[in-house]
mmCIF file of C-alpha atoms in Angstrom:
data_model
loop_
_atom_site.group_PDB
_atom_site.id
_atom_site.type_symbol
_atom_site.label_atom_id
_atom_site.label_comp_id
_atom_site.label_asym_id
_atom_site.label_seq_id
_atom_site.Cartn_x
_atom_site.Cartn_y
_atom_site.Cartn_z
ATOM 1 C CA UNK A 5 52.102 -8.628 -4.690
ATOM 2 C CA UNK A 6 52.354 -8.897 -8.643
ATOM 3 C CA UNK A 7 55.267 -7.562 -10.443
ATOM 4 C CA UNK A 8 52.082 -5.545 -12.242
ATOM 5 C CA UNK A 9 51.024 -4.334 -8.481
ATOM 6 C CA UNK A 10 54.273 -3.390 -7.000
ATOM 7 C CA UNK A 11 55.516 -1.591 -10.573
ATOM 8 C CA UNK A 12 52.437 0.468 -10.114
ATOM 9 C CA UNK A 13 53.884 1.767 -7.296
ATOM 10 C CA UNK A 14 57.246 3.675 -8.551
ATOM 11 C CA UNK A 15 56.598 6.880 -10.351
ATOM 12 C CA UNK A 16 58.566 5.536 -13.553
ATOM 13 C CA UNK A 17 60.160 7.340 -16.153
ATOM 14 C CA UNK A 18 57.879 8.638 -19.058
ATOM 15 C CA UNK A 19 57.941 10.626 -21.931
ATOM 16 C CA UNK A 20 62.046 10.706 -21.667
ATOM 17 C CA UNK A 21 61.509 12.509 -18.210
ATOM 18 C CA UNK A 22 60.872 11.724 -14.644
ATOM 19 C CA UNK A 23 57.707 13.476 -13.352
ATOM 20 C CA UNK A 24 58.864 13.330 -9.882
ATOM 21 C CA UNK A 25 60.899 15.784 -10.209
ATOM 22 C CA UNK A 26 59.050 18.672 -12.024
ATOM 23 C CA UNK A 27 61.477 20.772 -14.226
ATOM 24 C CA UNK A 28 59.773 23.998 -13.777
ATOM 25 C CA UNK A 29 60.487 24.040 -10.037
ATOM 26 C CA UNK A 30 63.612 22.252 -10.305
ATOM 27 C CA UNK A 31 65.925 23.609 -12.794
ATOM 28 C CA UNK A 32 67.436 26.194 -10.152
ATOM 29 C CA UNK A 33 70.187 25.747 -8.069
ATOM 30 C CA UNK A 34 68.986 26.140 -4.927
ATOM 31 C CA UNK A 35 72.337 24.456 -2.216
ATOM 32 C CA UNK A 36 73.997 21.430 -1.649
ATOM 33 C CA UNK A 37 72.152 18.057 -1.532
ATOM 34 C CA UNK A 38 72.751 14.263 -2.001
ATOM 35 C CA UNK A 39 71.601 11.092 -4.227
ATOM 36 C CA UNK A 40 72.213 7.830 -3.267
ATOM 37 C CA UNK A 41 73.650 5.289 -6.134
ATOM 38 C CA UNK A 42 73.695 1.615 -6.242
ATOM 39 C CA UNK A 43 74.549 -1.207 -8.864
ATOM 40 C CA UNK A 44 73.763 -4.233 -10.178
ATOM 41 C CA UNK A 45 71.406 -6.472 -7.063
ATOM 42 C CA UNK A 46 70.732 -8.871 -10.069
ATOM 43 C CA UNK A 47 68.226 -11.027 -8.286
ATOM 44 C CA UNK A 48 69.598 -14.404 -8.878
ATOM 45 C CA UNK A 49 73.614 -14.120 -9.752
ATOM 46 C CA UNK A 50 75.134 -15.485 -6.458
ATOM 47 C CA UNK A 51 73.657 -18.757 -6.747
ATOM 48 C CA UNK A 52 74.260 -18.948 -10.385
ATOM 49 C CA UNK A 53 78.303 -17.364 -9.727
ATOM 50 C CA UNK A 54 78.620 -19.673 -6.970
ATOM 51 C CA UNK A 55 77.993 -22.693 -9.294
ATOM 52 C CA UNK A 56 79.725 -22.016 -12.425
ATOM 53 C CA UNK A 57 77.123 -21.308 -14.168
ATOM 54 C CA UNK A 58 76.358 -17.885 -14.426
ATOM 55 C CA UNK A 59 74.610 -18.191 -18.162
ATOM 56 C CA UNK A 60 71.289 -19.840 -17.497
ATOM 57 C CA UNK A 61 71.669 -21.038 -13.692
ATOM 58 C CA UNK A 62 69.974 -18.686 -10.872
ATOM 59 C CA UNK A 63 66.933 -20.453 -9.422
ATOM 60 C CA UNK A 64 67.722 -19.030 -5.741
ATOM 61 C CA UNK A 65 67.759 -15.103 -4.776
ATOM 62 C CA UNK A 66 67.580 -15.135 -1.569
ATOM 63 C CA UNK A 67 70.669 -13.794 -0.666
ATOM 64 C CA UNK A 68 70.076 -10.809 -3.080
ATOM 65 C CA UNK A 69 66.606 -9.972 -1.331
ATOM 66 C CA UNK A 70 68.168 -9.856 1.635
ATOM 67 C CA UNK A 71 70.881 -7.683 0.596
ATOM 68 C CA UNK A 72 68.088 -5.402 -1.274
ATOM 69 C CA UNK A 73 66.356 -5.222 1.918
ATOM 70 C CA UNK A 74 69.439 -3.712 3.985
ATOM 71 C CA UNK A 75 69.888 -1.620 1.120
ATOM 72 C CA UNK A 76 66.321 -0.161 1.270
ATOM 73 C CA UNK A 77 66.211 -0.021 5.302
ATOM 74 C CA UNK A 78 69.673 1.700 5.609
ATOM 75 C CA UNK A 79 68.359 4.520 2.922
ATOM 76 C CA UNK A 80 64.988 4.663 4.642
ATOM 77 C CA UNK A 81 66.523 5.839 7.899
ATOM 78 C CA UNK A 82 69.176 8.764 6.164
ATOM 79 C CA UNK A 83 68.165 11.850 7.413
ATOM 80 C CA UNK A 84 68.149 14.405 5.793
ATOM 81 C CA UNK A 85 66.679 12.047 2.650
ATOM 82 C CA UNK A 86 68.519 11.551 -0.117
ATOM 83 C CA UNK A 87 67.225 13.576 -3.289
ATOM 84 C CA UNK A 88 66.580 9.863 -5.397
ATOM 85 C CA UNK A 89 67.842 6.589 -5.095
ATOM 86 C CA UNK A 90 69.130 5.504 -8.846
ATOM 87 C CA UNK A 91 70.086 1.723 -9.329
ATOM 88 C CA UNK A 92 72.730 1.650 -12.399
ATOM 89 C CA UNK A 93 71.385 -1.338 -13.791
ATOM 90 C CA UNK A 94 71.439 -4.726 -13.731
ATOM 91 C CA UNK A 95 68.281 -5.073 -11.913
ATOM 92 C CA UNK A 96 67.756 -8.989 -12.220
ATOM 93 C CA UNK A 97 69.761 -11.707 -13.476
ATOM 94 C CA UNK A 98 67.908 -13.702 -15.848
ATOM 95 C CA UNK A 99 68.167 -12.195 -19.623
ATOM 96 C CA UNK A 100 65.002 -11.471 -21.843
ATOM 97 C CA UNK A 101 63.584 -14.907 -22.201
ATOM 98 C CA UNK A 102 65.023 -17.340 -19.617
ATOM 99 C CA UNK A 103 63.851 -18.499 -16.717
ATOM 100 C CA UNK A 104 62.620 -17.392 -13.342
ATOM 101 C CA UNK A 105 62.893 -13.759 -15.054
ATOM 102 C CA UNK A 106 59.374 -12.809 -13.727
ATOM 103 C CA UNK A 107 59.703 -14.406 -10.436
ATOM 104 C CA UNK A 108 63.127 -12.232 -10.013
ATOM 105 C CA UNK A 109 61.372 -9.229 -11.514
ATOM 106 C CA UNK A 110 58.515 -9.739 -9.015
ATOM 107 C CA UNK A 111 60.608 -9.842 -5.808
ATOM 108 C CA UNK A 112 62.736 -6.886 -6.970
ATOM 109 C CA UNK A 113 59.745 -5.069 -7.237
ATOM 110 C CA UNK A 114 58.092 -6.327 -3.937
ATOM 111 C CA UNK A 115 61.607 -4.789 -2.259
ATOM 112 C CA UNK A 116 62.000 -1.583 -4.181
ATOM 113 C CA UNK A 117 58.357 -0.635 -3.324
ATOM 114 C CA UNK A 118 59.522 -0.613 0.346
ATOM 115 C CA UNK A 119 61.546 2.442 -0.535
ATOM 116 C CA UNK A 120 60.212 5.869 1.722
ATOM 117 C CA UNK A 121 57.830 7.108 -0.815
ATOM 118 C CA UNK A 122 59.963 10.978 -1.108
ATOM 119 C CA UNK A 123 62.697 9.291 -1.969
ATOM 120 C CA UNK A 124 61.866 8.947 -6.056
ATOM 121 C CA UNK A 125 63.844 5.540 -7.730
ATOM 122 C CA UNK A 126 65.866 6.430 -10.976
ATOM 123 C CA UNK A 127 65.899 3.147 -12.556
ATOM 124 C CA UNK A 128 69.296 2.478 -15.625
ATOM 125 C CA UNK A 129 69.098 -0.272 -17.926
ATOM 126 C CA UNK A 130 71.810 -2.916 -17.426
ATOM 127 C CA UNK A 131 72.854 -5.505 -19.930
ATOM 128 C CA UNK A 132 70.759 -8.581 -18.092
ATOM 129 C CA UNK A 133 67.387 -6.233 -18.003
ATOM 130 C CA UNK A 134 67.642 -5.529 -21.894
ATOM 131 C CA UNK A 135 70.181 -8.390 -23.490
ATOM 132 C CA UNK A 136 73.357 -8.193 -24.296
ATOM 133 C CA UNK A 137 72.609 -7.516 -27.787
ATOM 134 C CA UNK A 138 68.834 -5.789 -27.212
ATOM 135 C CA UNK A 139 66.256 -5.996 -29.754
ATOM 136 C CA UNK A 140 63.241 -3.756 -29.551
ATOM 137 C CA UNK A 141 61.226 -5.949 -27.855
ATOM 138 C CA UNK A 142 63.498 -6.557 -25.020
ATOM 139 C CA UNK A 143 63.556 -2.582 -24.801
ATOM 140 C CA UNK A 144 59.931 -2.435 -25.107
ATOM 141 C CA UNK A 145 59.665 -5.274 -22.184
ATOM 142 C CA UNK A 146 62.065 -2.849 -20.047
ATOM 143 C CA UNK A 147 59.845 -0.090 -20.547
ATOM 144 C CA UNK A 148 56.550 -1.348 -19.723
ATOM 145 C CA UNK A 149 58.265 -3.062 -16.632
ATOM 146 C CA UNK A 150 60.670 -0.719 -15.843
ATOM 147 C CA UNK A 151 60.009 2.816 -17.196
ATOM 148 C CA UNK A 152 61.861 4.567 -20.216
ATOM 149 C CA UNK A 153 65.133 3.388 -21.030
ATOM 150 C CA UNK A 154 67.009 6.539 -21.505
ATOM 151 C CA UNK A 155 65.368 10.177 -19.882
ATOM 152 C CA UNK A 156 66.696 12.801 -17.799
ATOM 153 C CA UNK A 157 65.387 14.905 -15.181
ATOM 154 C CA UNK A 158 66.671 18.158 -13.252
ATOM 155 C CA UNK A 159 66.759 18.258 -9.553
ATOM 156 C CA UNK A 160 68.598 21.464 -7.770
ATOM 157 C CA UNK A 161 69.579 22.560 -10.792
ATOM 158 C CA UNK A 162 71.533 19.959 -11.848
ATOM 159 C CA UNK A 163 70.753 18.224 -15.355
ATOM 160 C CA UNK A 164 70.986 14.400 -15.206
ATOM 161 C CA UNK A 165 71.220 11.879 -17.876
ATOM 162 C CA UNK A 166 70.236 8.233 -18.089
ATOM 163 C CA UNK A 167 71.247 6.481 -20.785
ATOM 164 C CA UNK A 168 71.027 2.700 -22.315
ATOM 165 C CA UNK A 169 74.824 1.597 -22.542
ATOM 166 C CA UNK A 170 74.153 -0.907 -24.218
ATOM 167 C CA UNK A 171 73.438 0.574 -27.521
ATOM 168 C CA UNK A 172 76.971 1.463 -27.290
ATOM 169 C CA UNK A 173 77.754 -2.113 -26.720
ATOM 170 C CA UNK A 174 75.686 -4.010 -29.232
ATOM 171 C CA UNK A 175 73.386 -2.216 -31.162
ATOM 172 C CA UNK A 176 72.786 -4.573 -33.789
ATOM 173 C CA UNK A 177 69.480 -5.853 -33.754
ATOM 174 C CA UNK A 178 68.114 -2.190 -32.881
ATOM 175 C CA UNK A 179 69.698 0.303 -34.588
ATOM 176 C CA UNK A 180 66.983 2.704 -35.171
ATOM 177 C CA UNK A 181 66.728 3.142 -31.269
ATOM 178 C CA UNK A 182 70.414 3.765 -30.592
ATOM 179 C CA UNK A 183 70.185 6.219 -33.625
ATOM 180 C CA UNK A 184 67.187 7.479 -31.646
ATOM 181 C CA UNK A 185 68.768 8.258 -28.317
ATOM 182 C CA UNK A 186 72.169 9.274 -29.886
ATOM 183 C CA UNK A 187 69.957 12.645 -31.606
ATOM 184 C CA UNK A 188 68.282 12.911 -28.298
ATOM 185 C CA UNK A 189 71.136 12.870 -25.865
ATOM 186 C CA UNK A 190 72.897 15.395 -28.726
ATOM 187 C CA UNK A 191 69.913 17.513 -27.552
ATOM 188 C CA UNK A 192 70.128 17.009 -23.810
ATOM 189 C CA UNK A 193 73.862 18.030 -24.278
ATOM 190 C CA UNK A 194 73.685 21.172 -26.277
ATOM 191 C CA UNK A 195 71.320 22.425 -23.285
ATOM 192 C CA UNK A 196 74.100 21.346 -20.892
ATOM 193 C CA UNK A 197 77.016 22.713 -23.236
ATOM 194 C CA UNK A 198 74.878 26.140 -23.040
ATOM 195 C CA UNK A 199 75.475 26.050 -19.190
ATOM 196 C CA UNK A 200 72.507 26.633 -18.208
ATOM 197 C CA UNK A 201 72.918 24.194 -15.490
ATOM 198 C CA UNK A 202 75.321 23.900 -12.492
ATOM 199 C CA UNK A 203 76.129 20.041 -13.500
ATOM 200 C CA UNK A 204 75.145 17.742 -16.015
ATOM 201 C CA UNK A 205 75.840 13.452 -14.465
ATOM 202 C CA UNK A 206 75.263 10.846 -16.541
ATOM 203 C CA UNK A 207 73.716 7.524 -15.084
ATOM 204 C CA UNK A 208 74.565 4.352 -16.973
ATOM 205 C CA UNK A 209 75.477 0.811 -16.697
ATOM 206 C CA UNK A 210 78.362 -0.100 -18.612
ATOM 207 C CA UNK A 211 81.553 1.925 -17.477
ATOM 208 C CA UNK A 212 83.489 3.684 -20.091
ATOM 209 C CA UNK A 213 85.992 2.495 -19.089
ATOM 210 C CA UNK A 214 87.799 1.304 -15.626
ATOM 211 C CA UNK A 215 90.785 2.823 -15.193
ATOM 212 C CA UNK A 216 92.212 4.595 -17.812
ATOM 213 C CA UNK A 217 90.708 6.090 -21.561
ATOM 214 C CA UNK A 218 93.608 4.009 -22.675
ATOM 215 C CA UNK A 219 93.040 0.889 -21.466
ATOM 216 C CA UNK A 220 92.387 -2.403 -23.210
ATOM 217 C CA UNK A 221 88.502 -3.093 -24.272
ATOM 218 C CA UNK A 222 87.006 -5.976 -22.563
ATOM 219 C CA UNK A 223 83.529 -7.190 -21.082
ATOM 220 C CA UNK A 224 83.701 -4.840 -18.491
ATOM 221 C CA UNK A 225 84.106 -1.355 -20.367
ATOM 222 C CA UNK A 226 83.082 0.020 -23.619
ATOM 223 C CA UNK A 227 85.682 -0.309 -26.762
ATOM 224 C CA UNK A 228 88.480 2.029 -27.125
ATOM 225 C CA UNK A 229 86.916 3.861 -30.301
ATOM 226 C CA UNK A 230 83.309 4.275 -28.541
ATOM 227 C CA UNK A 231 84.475 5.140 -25.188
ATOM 228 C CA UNK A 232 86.953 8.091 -26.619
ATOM 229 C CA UNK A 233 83.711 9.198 -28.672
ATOM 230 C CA UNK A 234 81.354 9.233 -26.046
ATOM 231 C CA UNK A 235 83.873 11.084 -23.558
ATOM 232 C CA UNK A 236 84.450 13.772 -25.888
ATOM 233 C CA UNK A 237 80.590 14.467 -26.262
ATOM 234 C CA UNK A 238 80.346 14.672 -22.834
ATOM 235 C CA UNK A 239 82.769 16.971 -21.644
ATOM 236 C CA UNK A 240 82.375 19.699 -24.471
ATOM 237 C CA UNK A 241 79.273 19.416 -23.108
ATOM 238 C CA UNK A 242 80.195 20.216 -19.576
ATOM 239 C CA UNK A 243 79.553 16.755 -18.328
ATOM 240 C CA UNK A 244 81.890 16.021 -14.979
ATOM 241 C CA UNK A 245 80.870 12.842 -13.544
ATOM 242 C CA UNK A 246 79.636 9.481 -14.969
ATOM 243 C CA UNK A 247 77.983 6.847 -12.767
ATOM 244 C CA UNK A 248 77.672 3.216 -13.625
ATOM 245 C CA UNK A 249 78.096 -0.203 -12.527
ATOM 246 C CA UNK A 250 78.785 -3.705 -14.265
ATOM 247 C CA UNK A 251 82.032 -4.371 -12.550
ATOM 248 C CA UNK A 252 81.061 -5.599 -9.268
ATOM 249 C CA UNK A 253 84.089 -3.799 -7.841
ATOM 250 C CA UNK A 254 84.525 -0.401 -7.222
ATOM 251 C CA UNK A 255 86.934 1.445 -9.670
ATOM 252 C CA UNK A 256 86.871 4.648 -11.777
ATOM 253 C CA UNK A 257 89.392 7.138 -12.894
ATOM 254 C CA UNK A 258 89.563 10.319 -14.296
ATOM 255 C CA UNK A 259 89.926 11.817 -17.787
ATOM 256 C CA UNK A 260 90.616 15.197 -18.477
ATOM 257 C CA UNK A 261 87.516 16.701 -16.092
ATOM 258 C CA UNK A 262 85.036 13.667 -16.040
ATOM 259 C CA UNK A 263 84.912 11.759 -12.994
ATOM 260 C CA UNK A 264 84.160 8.108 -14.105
ATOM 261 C CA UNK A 265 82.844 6.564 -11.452
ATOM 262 C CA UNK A 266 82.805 2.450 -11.314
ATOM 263 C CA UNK A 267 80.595 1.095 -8.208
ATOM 264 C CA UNK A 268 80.267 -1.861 -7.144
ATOM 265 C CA UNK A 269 77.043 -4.481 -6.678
ATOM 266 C CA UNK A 270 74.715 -4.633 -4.048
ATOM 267 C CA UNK A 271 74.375 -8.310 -4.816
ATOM 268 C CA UNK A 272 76.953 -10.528 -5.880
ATOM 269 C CA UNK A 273 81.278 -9.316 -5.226
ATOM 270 C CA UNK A 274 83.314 -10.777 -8.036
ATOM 271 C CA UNK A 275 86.119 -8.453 -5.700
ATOM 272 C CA UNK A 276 86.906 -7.583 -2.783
ATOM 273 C CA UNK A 277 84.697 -4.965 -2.278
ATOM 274 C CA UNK A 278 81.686 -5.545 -0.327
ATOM 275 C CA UNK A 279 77.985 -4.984 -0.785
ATOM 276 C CA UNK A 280 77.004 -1.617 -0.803
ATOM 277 C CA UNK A 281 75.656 1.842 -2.025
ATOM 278 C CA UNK A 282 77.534 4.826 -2.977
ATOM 279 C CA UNK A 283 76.233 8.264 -1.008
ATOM 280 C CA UNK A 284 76.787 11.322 -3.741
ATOM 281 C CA UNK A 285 76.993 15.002 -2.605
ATOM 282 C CA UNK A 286 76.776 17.631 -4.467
ATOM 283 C CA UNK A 287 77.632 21.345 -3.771
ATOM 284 C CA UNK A 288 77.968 24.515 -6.137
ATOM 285 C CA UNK A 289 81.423 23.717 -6.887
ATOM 286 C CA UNK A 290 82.234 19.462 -6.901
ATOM 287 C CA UNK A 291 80.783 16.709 -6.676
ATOM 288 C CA UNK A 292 82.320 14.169 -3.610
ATOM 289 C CA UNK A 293 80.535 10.877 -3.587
ATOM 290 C CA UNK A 294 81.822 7.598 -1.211
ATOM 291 C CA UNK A 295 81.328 4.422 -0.833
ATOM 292 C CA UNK A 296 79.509 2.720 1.999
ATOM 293 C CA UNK A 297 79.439 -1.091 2.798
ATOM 294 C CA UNK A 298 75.316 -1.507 4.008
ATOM 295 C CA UNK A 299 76.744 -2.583 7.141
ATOM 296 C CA UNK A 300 78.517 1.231 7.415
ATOM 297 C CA UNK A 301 75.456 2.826 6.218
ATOM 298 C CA UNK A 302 72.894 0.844 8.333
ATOM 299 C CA UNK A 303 74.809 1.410 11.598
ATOM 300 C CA UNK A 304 76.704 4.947 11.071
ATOM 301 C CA UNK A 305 75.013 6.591 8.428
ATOM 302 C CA UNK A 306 76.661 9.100 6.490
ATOM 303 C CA UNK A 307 80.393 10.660 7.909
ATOM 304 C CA UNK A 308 80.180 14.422 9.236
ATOM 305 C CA UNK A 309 82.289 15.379 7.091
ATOM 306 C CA UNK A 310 79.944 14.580 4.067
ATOM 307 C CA UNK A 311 76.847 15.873 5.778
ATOM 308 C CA UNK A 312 78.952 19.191 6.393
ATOM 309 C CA UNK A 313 79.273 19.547 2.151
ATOM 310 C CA UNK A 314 75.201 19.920 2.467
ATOM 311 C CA UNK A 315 75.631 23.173 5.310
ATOM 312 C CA UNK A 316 77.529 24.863 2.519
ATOM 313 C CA UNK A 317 76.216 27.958 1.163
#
């Protein structure tokens, strides 16, 4: 199957929206239900990692497929299904222009089209999918492979928002299109900020940061002066939880009323953590979300007392 073939397959992002959930029928609250988030499989990083040469080495993924695989059987068999599966990035290893980036695009694709068919994908831009420093042709690549790189979509009546991190990062070479999605997400907040829906979660790849609001800028997070700006926006706007990846350990903290929430890689552990998927409920009042190993998930499922959140009325 062609990367072409298989991406034919996912109902992908469009018009800054994701038709698979249509907001006309899903902008109520109508109970509890759950979303399952993962991070970073970057087809391709374990074999580059494990040889010290994580810039242009990754000519093996089979480990990742593998992984992907689990990943996708152990969500195929929740029941009740998960809502969406969203991946926060970092779909493949290889940047915009190196090698074996169609091959790993191919495979991912292959995999991900094994997902149950109600269970929509919500696919976030990571740093390898768009560069570190995107230009709008890596963004443009993203989006005919991919989908859009920044949209929302209500399900429940819950307003989600998936955004491109990386224009916060390194905007540089594009700065019409981080200009673009900063007056769009301004939007998407003010509707959010008028509460007119029982949560607003942001998806994204880059953390704002890892710990603490405070803490020291590095690779990992977003710098001091952008994070602080960005987490402002968001909770005036109502925003409780962000979701991301990049760290390839599981971390998070909180700030003021936003839950940032660091998972860690279905692929490659630069931690201790292992591979696996975070399980999200959500319920009128909070949002409780966990993290599985795929060995927990594929075996046990989800614990009771996380399926008892979704009897709540």
């Amino acid at each position: 199957m062609s990367a072409a073939e298989a991406g034919g397959i996912f109902r992908r992002a469009r018009g800054r929206t994701l038709d698979a959930f249509p907001s006309e029928k899903e902008r109520e609250w109508k109970g509890p239900f759950y979303f399952i988030q993962g991070a970073d499989p970057q087809f391709g990083l374990m074999k580059a990692w494990s040889t010290g040469d994580s810039d242009s080495g990754g000519d093996e993924w089979g480990q990742e497929i593998r992984l992907t695989e689990q990943a996708v059987e152990a969500i195929n068999k929740l029941k009740p299904k998960p809502r969406f599966f969203v991946l926060c990035g970092d779909l493949i290893h290889a940047m915009p222009g190196m090698p074996w980036r169609k091959e790993q695009t191919a495979d991912l694709q292959r995999v991900l089209a094994r997902v149950d068919s109600d269970i929509p994908l919500v696919l976030v831009s990571g740093n390898h999918d768009v560069g570190n420093t995107p230009t709008p042709e890596t963004v443009a690549e993203f989006q005919r492979t991919w989908g859009d790189d920044y949209f929302s979509f209500w399900v429940g009546g819950v307003l989600f928002l998936v955004l491109n991190s990386q224009f916060w990062y390194d905007a540089s070479q594009c700065p019409a299109l981080k200009q673009a999605q900063d007056q769009w997400l301004h939007q998407q907040l003010s509707i959010a900020g008028q509460r007119k829906c029982q949560h607003a979660i942001v998806f994204q790849h880059i953390p704002l940061f890892l710990h603490s609001i405070d803490e020291d800028s590095n690779y990992f997070n977003l710098t001091k002066s952008v994070r602080k700006e960005v987490a402002e926006k968001l909770i005036r706007a109502g925003v409780t939880a962000v979701f991301s990846g990049h760290y390839h350990r599981n971390a998070g903290g909180i700030y003021q009323n936003l839950d940032m929430v660091v998972s860690s890689a279905i692929g490659c552990q630069l931690g201790e953590d292992t591979h696996g998927l975070r399980v999200v409920v959500v319920t009128a009042e909070k949002i409780v979300h966990r993290y599985y190993s795929l060995d927990e998930l594929s075996e046990k499922g989800i614990d009771d007392d996380l399926m008892g959140l979704m009897e709540e009325k």
